Amino acid sequence: MTGILNYGVGNILAFERIFKQIDSKILIVNSGEDLDKCDRVILPGVGHFDVAMKRLNNSGLRDSLDKFILTENKPLLGICVGMQMLGYSSDEGEMKGLGYILGETKKINIKNLQNKPYLPHMGWNNIHFNKNDTILNEIENDENFYFLHSYHFVPKNYSDLICFSIYGEKLSAIVSNNKVYGIQFHPEKSHSQGIQILRNFSKIY
């Protein structure tokens, strides 16, 4: 069972539709009791870093999520701002992140961009593999995915980088440490290849 954390940030209905489409059990998680029923969980996220962190911390789900990840060692998939929340901090705000993966979120360096519009990094871009991982099963190197962001997650350990995109500089597209994954692009907007990413995550235990 895959859970979708419902803390008031992100389009959870889009993910629910995809998991039903691929005939994979899905549960919208509104409580710690819901999370106890799940084998893995998705942390969606859009908008401002501090707003997302405040909503998660005030949702009543934070302690249960920490237990799910840090004690029970179950898989998590953070998407977009949900990925950026996995680190310790963000240039976009002042709040502390979850700290599940060593790293921090930095603003994309506008000095490296040559063509307007500069930011956000919006639209289709290729991903380039740094290493093999289950999350990339049946995904080709240089495959296109849909991005929309002005900040990017910088892992402290290069070994945590699964794949990257190029937009003026090398940007993390997928990172992972143990069973915690972060994805900067939007799989729910990336057609069949995005659906395949979610299908792959649904098979991780």
JSON list of C-alpha atoms in Angstrom, two decimals:
[
{"chain": "A", "resi": 1, "resn": "MET", "atom": "CA", "xyz": [0.00, 0.00, 0.00]},
{"chain": "A", "resi": 2, "resn": "THR", "atom": "CA", "xyz": [1.31, 3.43, -1.01]},
{"chain": "A", "resi": 3, "resn": "GLY", "atom": "CA", "xyz": [0.25, 6.41, 1.06]},
{"chain": "A", "resi": 4, "resn": "ILE", "atom": "CA", "xyz": [-0.03, 10.03, -0.09]},
{"chain": "A", "resi": 5, "resn": "LEU", "atom": "CA", "xyz": [0.61, 12.45, 2.76]},
{"chain": "A", "resi": 6, "resn": "ASN", "atom": "CA", "xyz": [-2.30, 14.89, 2.95]},
{"chain": "A", "resi": 7, "resn": "TYR", "atom": "CA", "xyz": [-0.96, 17.96, 4.72]},
{"chain": "A", "resi": 8, "resn": "GLY", "atom": "CA", "xyz": [-2.51, 20.65, 2.53]},
{"chain": "A", "resi": 9, "resn": "VAL", "atom": "CA", "xyz": [0.28, 20.95, -0.08]},
{"chain": "A", "resi": 10, "resn": "GLY", "atom": "CA", "xyz": [0.41, 19.32, -3.52]},
{"chain": "A", "resi": 11, "resn": "ASN", "atom": "CA", "xyz": [-2.11, 17.79, -5.90]},
{"chain": "A", "resi": 12, "resn": "ILE", "atom": "CA", "xyz": [-2.78, 14.50, -4.15]},
{"chain": "A", "resi": 13, "resn": "LEU", "atom": "CA", "xyz": [-5.71, 13.67, -6.42]},
{"chain": "A", "resi": 14, "resn": "ALA", "atom": "CA", "xyz": [-3.42, 13.51, -9.46]},
{"chain": "A", "resi": 15, "resn": "PHE", "atom": "CA", "xyz": [-1.29, 10.88, -7.74]},
{"chain": "A", "resi": 16, "resn": "GLU", "atom": "CA", "xyz": [-4.36, 9.00, -6.57]},
{"chain": "A", "resi": 17, "resn": "ARG", "atom": "CA", "xyz": [-5.62, 8.79, -10.17]},
{"chain": "A", "resi": 18, "resn": "ILE", "atom": "CA", "xyz": [-2.29, 7.48, -11.46]},
{"chain": "A", "resi": 19, "resn": "PHE", "atom": "CA", "xyz": [-2.02, 4.75, -8.83]},
{"chain": "A", "resi": 20, "resn": "LYS", "atom": "CA", "xyz": [-5.57, 3.64, -9.58]},
{"chain": "A", "resi": 21, "resn": "GLN", "atom": "CA", "xyz": [-4.67, 3.66, -13.28]},
{"chain": "A", "resi": 22, "resn": "ILE", "atom": "CA", "xyz": [-1.73, 1.30, -12.70]},
{"chain": "A", "resi": 23, "resn": "ASP", "atom": "CA", "xyz": [-3.89, -0.84, -10.38]},
{"chain": "A", "resi": 24, "resn": "SER", "atom": "CA", "xyz": [-1.74, -0.18, -7.32]},
{"chain": "A", "resi": 25, "resn": "LYS", "atom": "CA", "xyz": [-3.27, 0.21, -3.87]},
{"chain": "A", "resi": 26, "resn": "ILE", "atom": "CA", "xyz": [-3.29, 3.81, -2.66]},
{"chain": "A", "resi": 27, "resn": "LEU", "atom": "CA", "xyz": [-4.36, 5.55, 0.55]},
{"chain": "A", "resi": 28, "resn": "ILE", "atom": "CA", "xyz": [-4.66, 9.27, 1.28]},
{"chain": "A", "resi": 29, "resn": "VAL", "atom": "CA", "xyz": [-2.93, 9.64, 4.65]},
{"chain": "A", "resi": 30, "resn": "ASN", "atom": "CA", "xyz": [-4.70, 11.98, 7.05]},
{"chain": "A", "resi": 31, "resn": "SER", "atom": "CA", "xyz": [-3.45, 10.52, 10.34]},
{"chain": "A", "resi": 32, "resn": "GLY", "atom": "CA", "xyz": [-0.75, 8.44, 11.95]},
{"chain": "A", "resi": 33, "resn": "GLU", "atom": "CA", "xyz": [-3.18, 5.52, 11.97]},
{"chain": "A", "resi": 34, "resn": "ASP", "atom": "CA", "xyz": [-3.46, 5.81, 8.18]},
{"chain": "A", "resi": 35, "resn": "LEU", "atom": "CA", "xyz": [0.32, 5.86, 7.84]},
{"chain": "A", "resi": 36, "resn": "ASP", "atom": "CA", "xyz": [0.58, 2.65, 9.88]},
{"chain": "A", "resi": 37, "resn": "LYS", "atom": "CA", "xyz": [-1.32, 0.89, 7.08]},
{"chain": "A", "resi": 38, "resn": "CYS", "atom": "CA", "xyz": [1.22, 1.90, 4.41]},
{"chain": "A", "resi": 39, "resn": "ASP", "atom": "CA", "xyz": [4.35, 0.21, 3.09]},
{"chain": "A", "resi": 40, "resn": "ARG", "atom": "CA", "xyz": [5.67, 3.46, 1.57]},
{"chain": "A", "resi": 41, "resn": "VAL", "atom": "CA", "xyz": [4.61, 7.10, 1.36]},
{"chain": "A", "resi": 42, "resn": "ILE", "atom": "CA", "xyz": [4.67, 10.02, -1.08]},
{"chain": "A", "resi": 43, "resn": "LEU", "atom": "CA", "xyz": [5.43, 13.53, 0.18]},
{"chain": "A", "resi": 44, "resn": "PRO", "atom": "CA", "xyz": [4.05, 15.93, -2.46]},
{"chain": "A", "resi": 45, "resn": "GLY", "atom": "CA", "xyz": [4.95, 19.60, -2.42]},
{"chain": "A", "resi": 46, "resn": "VAL", "atom": "CA", "xyz": [4.43, 22.83, -4.32]},
{"chain": "A", "resi": 47, "resn": "GLY", "atom": "CA", "xyz": [4.94, 26.50, -3.49]},
{"chain": "A", "resi": 48, "resn": "HIS", "atom": "CA", "xyz": [7.14, 28.01, -0.81]},
{"chain": "A", "resi": 49, "resn": "PHE", "atom": "CA", "xyz": [9.48, 25.93, 1.36]},
{"chain": "A", "resi": 50, "resn": "ASP", "atom": "CA", "xyz": [8.58, 27.52, 4.71]},
{"chain": "A", "resi": 51, "resn": "VAL", "atom": "CA", "xyz": [4.84, 27.28, 4.00]},
{"chain": "A", "resi": 52, "resn": "ALA", "atom": "CA", "xyz": [5.16, 23.57, 3.19]},
{"chain": "A", "resi": 53, "resn": "MET", "atom": "CA", "xyz": [7.25, 22.86, 6.29]},
{"chain": "A", "resi": 54, "resn": "LYS", "atom": "CA", "xyz": [4.86, 24.78, 8.55]},
{"chain": "A", "resi": 55, "resn": "ARG", "atom": "CA", "xyz": [1.87, 22.89, 7.18]},
{"chain": "A", "resi": 56, "resn": "LEU", "atom": "CA", "xyz": [3.60, 19.56, 7.65]},
{"chain": "A", "resi": 57, "resn": "ASN", "atom": "CA", "xyz": [4.71, 20.41, 11.19]},
{"chain": "A", "resi": 58, "resn": "ASN", "atom": "CA", "xyz": [1.20, 21.61, 12.07]},
{"chain": "A", "resi": 59, "resn": "SER", "atom": "CA", "xyz": [-0.62, 18.72, 10.39]},
{"chain": "A", "resi": 60, "resn": "GLY", "atom": "CA", "xyz": [-0.19, 16.24, 13.24]},
{"chain": "A", "resi": 61, "resn": "LEU", "atom": "CA", "xyz": [1.65, 13.94, 10.83]},
{"chain": "A", "resi": 62, "resn": "ARG", "atom": "CA", "xyz": [5.27, 14.98, 11.45]},
{"chain": "A", "resi": 63, "resn": "ASP", "atom": "CA", "xyz": [6.00, 12.66, 14.37]},
{"chain": "A", "resi": 64, "resn": "SER", "atom": "CA", "xyz": [4.40, 9.72, 12.59]},
{"chain": "A", "resi": 65, "resn": "LEU", "atom": "CA", "xyz": [6.39, 10.46, 9.45]},
{"chain": "A", "resi": 66, "resn": "ASP", "atom": "CA", "xyz": [9.66, 10.66, 11.40]},
{"chain": "A", "resi": 67, "resn": "LYS", "atom": "CA", "xyz": [8.90, 7.28, 12.96]},
{"chain": "A", "resi": 68, "resn": "PHE", "atom": "CA", "xyz": [7.94, 5.82, 9.57]},
{"chain": "A", "resi": 69, "resn": "ILE", "atom": "CA", "xyz": [11.27, 6.88, 8.05]},
{"chain": "A", "resi": 70, "resn": "LEU", "atom": "CA", "xyz": [13.81, 6.98, 10.86]},
{"chain": "A", "resi": 71, "resn": "THR", "atom": "CA", "xyz": [12.62, 4.07, 13.00]},
{"chain": "A", "resi": 72, "resn": "GLU", "atom": "CA", "xyz": [10.74, 1.76, 10.65]},
{"chain": "A", "resi": 73, "resn": "ASN", "atom": "CA", "xyz": [13.02, 2.46, 7.65]},
{"chain": "A", "resi": 74, "resn": "LYS", "atom": "CA", "xyz": [10.18, 2.52, 5.13]},
{"chain": "A", "resi": 75, "resn": "PRO", "atom": "CA", "xyz": [10.39, 4.14, 1.67]},
{"chain": "A", "resi": 76, "resn": "LEU", "atom": "CA", "xyz": [9.48, 7.77, 1.04]},
{"chain": "A", "resi": 77, "resn": "LEU", "atom": "CA", "xyz": [9.23, 9.70, -2.22]},
{"chain": "A", "resi": 78, "resn": "GLY", "atom": "CA", "xyz": [9.46, 13.50, -1.91]},
{"chain": "A", "resi": 79, "resn": "ILE", "atom": "CA", "xyz": [8.34, 15.35, -5.03]},
{"chain": "A", "resi": 80, "resn": "CYS", "atom": "CA", "xyz": [9.30, 18.91, -6.06]},
{"chain": "A", "resi": 81, "resn": "VAL", "atom": "CA", "xyz": [9.20, 20.98, -2.83]},
{"chain": "A", "resi": 82, "resn": "GLY", "atom": "CA", "xyz": [8.69, 17.62, -1.09]},
{"chain": "A", "resi": 83, "resn": "MET", "atom": "CA", "xyz": [12.19, 16.73, -2.33]},
{"chain": "A", "resi": 84, "resn": "GLN", "atom": "CA", "xyz": [13.63, 20.02, -1.08]},
{"chain": "A", "resi": 85, "resn": "MET", "atom": "CA", "xyz": [12.11, 19.40, 2.35]},
{"chain": "A", "resi": 86, "resn": "LEU", "atom": "CA", "xyz": [14.23, 16.24, 2.73]},
{"chain": "A", "resi": 87, "resn": "GLY", "atom": "CA", "xyz": [17.40, 18.23, 3.46]},
{"chain": "A", "resi": 88, "resn": "TYR", "atom": "CA", "xyz": [18.35, 20.46, 6.37]},
{"chain": "A", "resi": 89, "resn": "SER", "atom": "CA", "xyz": [17.60, 23.92, 4.97]},
{"chain": "A", "resi": 90, "resn": "SER", "atom": "CA", "xyz": [16.56, 25.98, 1.95]},
{"chain": "A", "resi": 91, "resn": "ASP", "atom": "CA", "xyz": [17.61, 29.34, 0.55]},
{"chain": "A", "resi": 92, "resn": "GLU", "atom": "CA", "xyz": [13.89, 29.94, 0.03]},
{"chain": "A", "resi": 93, "resn": "GLY", "atom": "CA", "xyz": [13.09, 30.09, 3.74]},
{"chain": "A", "resi": 94, "resn": "GLU", "atom": "CA", "xyz": [14.32, 30.01, 7.31]},
{"chain": "A", "resi": 95, "resn": "MET", "atom": "CA", "xyz": [12.77, 26.83, 8.67]},
{"chain": "A", "resi": 96, "resn": "LYS", "atom": "CA", "xyz": [14.62, 23.58, 9.21]},
{"chain": "A", "resi": 97, "resn": "GLY", "atom": "CA", "xyz": [13.93, 20.74, 6.80]},
{"chain": "A", "resi": 98, "resn": "LEU", "atom": "CA", "xyz": [13.28, 17.10, 7.64]},
{"chain": "A", "resi": 99, "resn": "GLY", "atom": "CA", "xyz": [16.95, 16.10, 7.54]},
{"chain": "A", "resi": 100, "resn": "TYR", "atom": "CA", "xyz": [16.30, 12.70, 5.99]},
{"chain": "A", "resi": 101, "resn": "ILE", "atom": "CA", "xyz": [19.05, 13.21, 3.37]},
{"chain": "A", "resi": 102, "resn": "LEU", "atom": "CA", "xyz": [22.24, 15.18, 3.98]},
{"chain": "A", "resi": 103, "resn": "GLY", "atom": "CA", "xyz": [22.01, 18.29, 1.84]},
{"chain": "A", "resi": 104, "resn": "GLU", "atom": "CA", "xyz": [20.45, 21.69, 1.39]},
{"chain": "A", "resi": 105, "resn": "THR", "atom": "CA", "xyz": [18.36, 23.52, -1.18]},
{"chain": "A", "resi": 106, "resn": "LYS", "atom": "CA", "xyz": [19.98, 26.36, -3.12]},
{"chain": "A", "resi": 107, "resn": "LYS", "atom": "CA", "xyz": [18.58, 28.86, -5.60]},
{"chain": "A", "resi": 108, "resn": "ILE", "atom": "CA", "xyz": [19.51, 28.13, -9.20]},
{"chain": "A", "resi": 109, "resn": "ASN", "atom": "CA", "xyz": [22.41, 30.42, -10.13]},
{"chain": "A", "resi": 110, "resn": "ILE", "atom": "CA", "xyz": [20.96, 32.92, -12.57]},
{"chain": "A", "resi": 111, "resn": "LYS", "atom": "CA", "xyz": [24.48, 33.95, -13.65]},
{"chain": "A", "resi": 112, "resn": "ASN", "atom": "CA", "xyz": [24.84, 30.56, -15.36]},
{"chain": "A", "resi": 113, "resn": "LEU", "atom": "CA", "xyz": [21.74, 31.06, -17.52]},
{"chain": "A", "resi": 114, "resn": "GLN", "atom": "CA", "xyz": [22.11, 32.56, -20.98]},
{"chain": "A", "resi": 115, "resn": "ASN", "atom": "CA", "xyz": [18.61, 32.54, -22.46]},
{"chain": "A", "resi": 116, "resn": "LYS", "atom": "CA", "xyz": [15.51, 34.31, -21.15]},
{"chain": "A", "resi": 117, "resn": "PRO", "atom": "CA", "xyz": [13.26, 33.60, -19.38]},
{"chain": "A", "resi": 118, "resn": "TYR", "atom": "CA", "xyz": [15.78, 32.75, -16.67]},
{"chain": "A", "resi": 119, "resn": "LEU", "atom": "CA", "xyz": [13.71, 31.41, -13.80]},
{"chain": "A", "resi": 120, "resn": "PRO", "atom": "CA", "xyz": [11.86, 29.30, -13.03]},
{"chain": "A", "resi": 121, "resn": "HIS", "atom": "CA", "xyz": [13.30, 26.25, -14.75]},
{"chain": "A", "resi": 122, "resn": "MET", "atom": "CA", "xyz": [10.00, 25.35, -16.42]},
{"chain": "A", "resi": 123, "resn": "GLY", "atom": "CA", "xyz": [9.16, 22.79, -19.05]},
{"chain": "A", "resi": 124, "resn": "TRP", "atom": "CA", "xyz": [10.61, 19.58, -20.44]},
{"chain": "A", "resi": 125, "resn": "ASN", "atom": "CA", "xyz": [14.23, 18.65, -19.82]},
{"chain": "A", "resi": 126, "resn": "ASN", "atom": "CA", "xyz": [16.37, 15.54, -20.10]},
{"chain": "A", "resi": 127, "resn": "ILE", "atom": "CA", "xyz": [17.67, 13.60, -17.13]},
{"chain": "A", "resi": 128, "resn": "HIS", "atom": "CA", "xyz": [21.14, 12.03, -17.15]},
{"chain": "A", "resi": 129, "resn": "PHE", "atom": "CA", "xyz": [21.95, 8.97, -15.08]},
{"chain": "A", "resi": 130, "resn": "ASN", "atom": "CA", "xyz": [24.62, 9.13, -12.40]},
{"chain": "A", "resi": 131, "resn": "LYS", "atom": "CA", "xyz": [24.03, 5.56, -11.21]},
{"chain": "A", "resi": 132, "resn": "ASN", "atom": "CA", "xyz": [21.54, 2.75, -11.60]},
{"chain": "A", "resi": 133, "resn": "ASP", "atom": "CA", "xyz": [18.63, 2.44, -9.21]},
{"chain": "A", "resi": 134, "resn": "THR", "atom": "CA", "xyz": [15.32, 0.61, -8.97]},
{"chain": "A", "resi": 135, "resn": "ILE", "atom": "CA", "xyz": [13.47, 3.91, -9.36]},
{"chain": "A", "resi": 136, "resn": "LEU", "atom": "CA", "xyz": [14.83, 4.08, -12.94]},
{"chain": "A", "resi": 137, "resn": "ASN", "atom": "CA", "xyz": [13.64, 0.65, -14.09]},
{"chain": "A", "resi": 138, "resn": "GLU", "atom": "CA", "xyz": [12.46, 0.86, -17.72]},
{"chain": "A", "resi": 139, "resn": "ILE", "atom": "CA", "xyz": [13.50, 4.53, -17.92]},
{"chain": "A", "resi": 140, "resn": "GLU", "atom": "CA", "xyz": [16.04, 5.48, -20.58]},
{"chain": "A", "resi": 141, "resn": "ASN", "atom": "CA", "xyz": [19.00, 7.76, -20.04]},
{"chain": "A", "resi": 142, "resn": "ASP", "atom": "CA", "xyz": [18.25, 11.25, -21.48]},
{"chain": "A", "resi": 143, "resn": "GLU", "atom": "CA", "xyz": [14.50, 10.71, -21.04]},
{"chain": "A", "resi": 144, "resn": "ASN", "atom": "CA", "xyz": [12.39, 13.90, -20.83]},
{"chain": "A", "resi": 145, "resn": "PHE", "atom": "CA", "xyz": [10.48, 14.98, -17.72]},
{"chain": "A", "resi": 146, "resn": "TYR", "atom": "CA", "xyz": [8.51, 18.09, -16.76]},
{"chain": "A", "resi": 147, "resn": "PHE", "atom": "CA", "xyz": [10.19, 20.56, -14.37]},
{"chain": "A", "resi": 148, "resn": "LEU", "atom": "CA", "xyz": [8.96, 23.69, -12.60]},
{"chain": "A", "resi": 149, "resn": "HIS", "atom": "CA", "xyz": [11.32, 25.13, -9.97]},
{"chain": "A", "resi": 150, "resn": "SER", "atom": "CA", "xyz": [13.72, 27.93, -9.08]},
{"chain": "A", "resi": 151, "resn": "TYR", "atom": "CA", "xyz": [15.51, 26.08, -6.27]},
{"chain": "A", "resi": 152, "resn": "HIS", "atom": "CA", "xyz": [17.37, 22.78, -6.36]},
{"chain": "A", "resi": 153, "resn": "PHE", "atom": "CA", "xyz": [18.48, 20.20, -3.83]},
{"chain": "A", "resi": 154, "resn": "VAL", "atom": "CA", "xyz": [22.25, 19.85, -3.40]},
{"chain": "A", "resi": 155, "resn": "PRO", "atom": "CA", "xyz": [23.20, 16.55, -1.72]},
{"chain": "A", "resi": 156, "resn": "LYS", "atom": "CA", "xyz": [26.25, 16.59, 0.53]},
{"chain": "A", "resi": 157, "resn": "ASN", "atom": "CA", "xyz": [27.26, 13.14, -0.71]},
{"chain": "A", "resi": 158, "resn": "TYR", "atom": "CA", "xyz": [27.65, 12.70, -4.47]},
{"chain": "A", "resi": 159, "resn": "SER", "atom": "CA", "xyz": [26.76, 9.03, -4.00]},
{"chain": "A", "resi": 160, "resn": "ASP", "atom": "CA", "xyz": [23.18, 10.14, -3.17]},
{"chain": "A", "resi": 161, "resn": "LEU", "atom": "CA", "xyz": [22.73, 11.58, -6.68]},
{"chain": "A", "resi": 162, "resn": "ILE", "atom": "CA", "xyz": [20.85, 9.17, -8.96]},
{"chain": "A", "resi": 163, "resn": "CYS", "atom": "CA", "xyz": [20.35, 11.45, -11.96]},
{"chain": "A", "resi": 164, "resn": "PHE", "atom": "CA", "xyz": [20.56, 15.12, -12.89]},
{"chain": "A", "resi": 165, "resn": "SER", "atom": "CA", "xyz": [19.37, 17.67, -15.43]},
{"chain": "A", "resi": 166, "resn": "ILE", "atom": "CA", "xyz": [21.28, 20.57, -16.97]},
{"chain": "A", "resi": 167, "resn": "TYR", "atom": "CA", "xyz": [19.87, 24.09, -16.77]},
{"chain": "A", "resi": 168, "resn": "GLY", "atom": "CA", "xyz": [22.81, 26.46, -16.72]},
{"chain": "A", "resi": 169, "resn": "GLU", "atom": "CA", "xyz": [24.36, 24.12, -14.16]},
{"chain": "A", "resi": 170, "resn": "LYS", "atom": "CA", "xyz": [23.98, 20.51, -13.09]},
{"chain": "A", "resi": 171, "resn": "LEU", "atom": "CA", "xyz": [20.77, 20.16, -11.04]},
{"chain": "A", "resi": 172, "resn": "SER", "atom": "CA", "xyz": [19.71, 17.13, -9.01]},
{"chain": "A", "resi": 173, "resn": "ALA", "atom": "CA", "xyz": [16.74, 15.43, -10.67]},
{"chain": "A", "resi": 174, "resn": "ILE", "atom": "CA", "xyz": [16.56, 12.37, -8.38]},
{"chain": "A", "resi": 175, "resn": "VAL", "atom": "CA", "xyz": [18.43, 11.76, -5.13]},
{"chain": "A", "resi": 176, "resn": "SER", "atom": "CA", "xyz": [18.21, 8.95, -2.61]},
{"chain": "A", "resi": 177, "resn": "ASN", "atom": "CA", "xyz": [19.67, 7.76, 0.62]},
{"chain": "A", "resi": 178, "resn": "ASN", "atom": "CA", "xyz": [18.69, 4.30, 1.78]},
{"chain": "A", "resi": 179, "resn": "LYS", "atom": "CA", "xyz": [14.95, 4.17, 0.99]},
{"chain": "A", "resi": 180, "resn": "VAL", "atom": "CA", "xyz": [14.33, 7.92, 0.97]},
{"chain": "A", "resi": 181, "resn": "TYR", "atom": "CA", "xyz": [13.94, 9.35, -2.54]},
{"chain": "A", "resi": 182, "resn": "GLY", "atom": "CA", "xyz": [13.60, 12.90, -3.78]},
{"chain": "A", "resi": 183, "resn": "ILE", "atom": "CA", "xyz": [12.43, 13.84, -7.28]},
{"chain": "A", "resi": 184, "resn": "GLN", "atom": "CA", "xyz": [12.61, 17.42, -8.55]},
{"chain": "A", "resi": 185, "resn": "PHE", "atom": "CA", "xyz": [10.48, 16.99, -11.67]},
{"chain": "A", "resi": 186, "resn": "HIS", "atom": "CA", "xyz": [6.74, 16.32, -11.65]},
{"chain": "A", "resi": 187, "resn": "PRO", "atom": "CA", "xyz": [6.09, 12.65, -12.50]},
{"chain": "A", "resi": 188, "resn": "GLU", "atom": "CA", "xyz": [2.33, 13.29, -12.50]},
{"chain": "A", "resi": 189, "resn": "LYS", "atom": "CA", "xyz": [2.85, 15.74, -15.41]},
{"chain": "A", "resi": 190, "resn": "SER", "atom": "CA", "xyz": [5.47, 13.70, -17.27]},
{"chain": "A", "resi": 191, "resn": "HIS", "atom": "CA", "xyz": [3.23, 11.32, -19.22]},
{"chain": "A", "resi": 192, "resn": "SER", "atom": "CA", "xyz": [4.11, 7.63, -19.47]},
{"chain": "A", "resi": 193, "resn": "GLN", "atom": "CA", "xyz": [7.67, 8.01, -18.20]},
{"chain": "A", "resi": 194, "resn": "GLY", "atom": "CA", "xyz": [6.43, 9.79, -15.08]},
{"chain": "A", "resi": 195, "resn": "ILE", "atom": "CA", "xyz": [3.89, 7.04, -14.50]},
{"chain": "A", "resi": 196, "resn": "GLN", "atom": "CA", "xyz": [6.71, 4.50, -14.79]},
{"chain": "A", "resi": 197, "resn": "ILE", "atom": "CA", "xyz": [8.66, 6.29, -12.05]},
{"chain": "A", "resi": 198, "resn": "LEU", "atom": "CA", "xyz": [5.64, 6.05, -9.74]},
{"chain": "A", "resi": 199, "resn": "ARG", "atom": "CA", "xyz": [5.13, 2.40, -10.71]},
{"chain": "A", "resi": 200, "resn": "ASN", "atom": "CA", "xyz": [8.75, 1.70, -9.81]},
{"chain": "A", "resi": 201, "resn": "PHE", "atom": "CA", "xyz": [8.35, 3.37, -6.43]},
{"chain": "A", "resi": 202, "resn": "SER", "atom": "CA", "xyz": [5.24, 1.31, -5.74]},
{"chain": "A", "resi": 203, "resn": "LYS", "atom": "CA", "xyz": [7.42, -1.82, -5.84]},
{"chain": "A", "resi": 204, "resn": "ILE", "atom": "CA", "xyz": [10.03, -0.63, -3.33]},
{"chain": "A", "resi": 205, "resn": "TYR", "atom": "CA", "xyz": [9.87, -2.12, 0.18]}
]
